[in-house]
Amino acid sequence: MPFIDAKLTVKLDENQKNKLQAKLTDAVSVAFSKPKAYIMTGIEDDKSLYMNEKKIDKGAYISISLLGNASKPVCQTLTKEICDILSTDYDIDGAKVYVTYHPVELWGWNGSMF
């Protein structure tokens, strides 16, 4: 049920996208105790992102939608893990990363509602 929407300023090849998808899915699965089979990820690379009215060379916006609510401590831990992944694998400084969480009350799938 979680949807991870990742927008990065850097260009990624398919191998890098697959690796990022796997790491984000693992992190979200553990953080929210959700089966990986229900996690969907969208990755958009080579995006233009701006901070302080300036284009960011290396940055990211990660948006996570999930059924129900999550606690701030869980989100804090996950935010750090996401920033660590982006820093280690893609040389993106955590100061250029926004992570947002979006609780969703109603979520449909496969012709019905959760």
XYZ file of C-alpha atoms in Angstrom:
114
model
C 0.000 0.000 0.000
C 2.767 2.497 0.432
C 3.700 4.428 -2.681
C 7.211 5.843 -2.858
C 7.527 8.724 -5.307
C 11.216 9.556 -5.855
C 12.374 12.547 -7.866
C 16.135 12.995 -8.274
C 18.172 15.608 -10.092
C 20.804 13.068 -11.129
C 20.543 10.842 -14.206
C 20.274 7.128 -13.367
C 20.706 4.095 -15.576
C 18.304 1.136 -15.241
C 20.642 -0.712 -12.869
C 20.818 2.316 -10.561
C 17.032 2.725 -10.682
C 16.526 -0.931 -9.799
C 19.014 -0.671 -6.933
C 17.365 2.497 -5.584
C 13.905 0.954 -5.886
C 15.040 -2.126 -3.953
C 16.669 -0.113 -1.169
C 13.721 2.263 -0.775
C 11.266 -0.640 -0.801
C 13.292 -2.491 1.842
C 13.489 0.594 4.067
C 9.763 1.379 3.802
C 8.790 -2.273 4.277
C 10.741 -2.496 7.521
C 9.737 0.949 8.821
C 6.001 0.433 8.354
C 5.862 -3.386 8.635
C 4.344 -3.658 5.153
C 4.886 -6.563 2.751
C 7.134 -5.652 -0.176
C 4.530 -7.118 -2.550
C 2.222 -4.164 -1.800
C 4.804 -1.382 -2.130
C 4.857 0.573 -5.394
C 7.733 2.867 -6.329
C 8.012 5.549 -8.979
C 11.441 6.933 -9.856
C 11.938 10.052 -11.924
C 15.535 10.989 -12.596
C 17.175 13.996 -14.250
C 14.524 16.308 -12.721
C 14.935 20.013 -12.087
C 14.645 20.830 -8.377
C 15.209 24.226 -6.808
C 16.012 25.428 -3.282
C 16.360 29.037 -2.286
C 15.496 29.931 -5.894
C 18.599 28.113 -7.161
C 18.737 24.953 -9.231
C 20.129 22.012 -7.260
C 22.841 19.964 -8.992
C 22.381 16.958 -6.711
C 19.155 16.714 -4.755
C 16.011 14.657 -4.262
C 12.392 14.787 -3.194
C 10.952 11.573 -1.775
C 7.216 11.412 -1.076
C 5.749 8.430 0.750
C 2.008 7.847 0.758
C 0.739 5.200 3.156
C -2.533 3.791 4.369
C -3.141 5.183 7.851
C -0.779 7.186 10.028
C 2.856 6.801 11.007
C 4.574 8.046 14.117
C 7.134 10.832 14.011
C 9.911 8.603 15.455
C 9.359 5.995 12.703
C 9.420 8.726 10.051
C 12.564 10.229 11.598
C 14.379 6.884 11.415
C 13.215 6.282 7.841
C 14.187 9.808 6.757
C 17.727 9.235 8.031
C 17.927 5.890 6.243
C 16.705 7.419 2.967
C 19.218 10.266 3.247
C 21.993 7.743 3.971
C 21.052 5.712 0.867
C 21.050 8.801 -1.338
C 24.331 10.060 0.112
C 26.176 6.744 -0.111
C 24.930 5.556 -3.496
C 24.325 8.801 -5.400
C 26.452 11.430 -3.606
C 23.359 13.476 -2.719
C 23.786 15.558 0.436
C 20.954 15.147 2.950
C 20.670 18.953 3.116
C 19.382 18.770 -0.466
C 16.774 16.072 0.251
C 13.159 16.529 1.285
C 11.164 13.527 2.495
C 7.417 13.909 3.025
C 4.862 11.493 4.461
C 1.244 11.418 3.373
C -1.238 9.357 5.375
C -4.162 8.220 3.229
C -7.497 7.201 4.729
C -8.995 5.602 1.628
C -6.897 3.374 -0.630
C -8.197 1.324 -3.525
C -6.566 -1.665 -5.175
C -7.621 -4.386 -7.548
C -11.192 -3.135 -7.859
C -11.846 -2.787 -4.104
C -10.807 -0.839 -1.022
C -8.381 -1.722 1.747
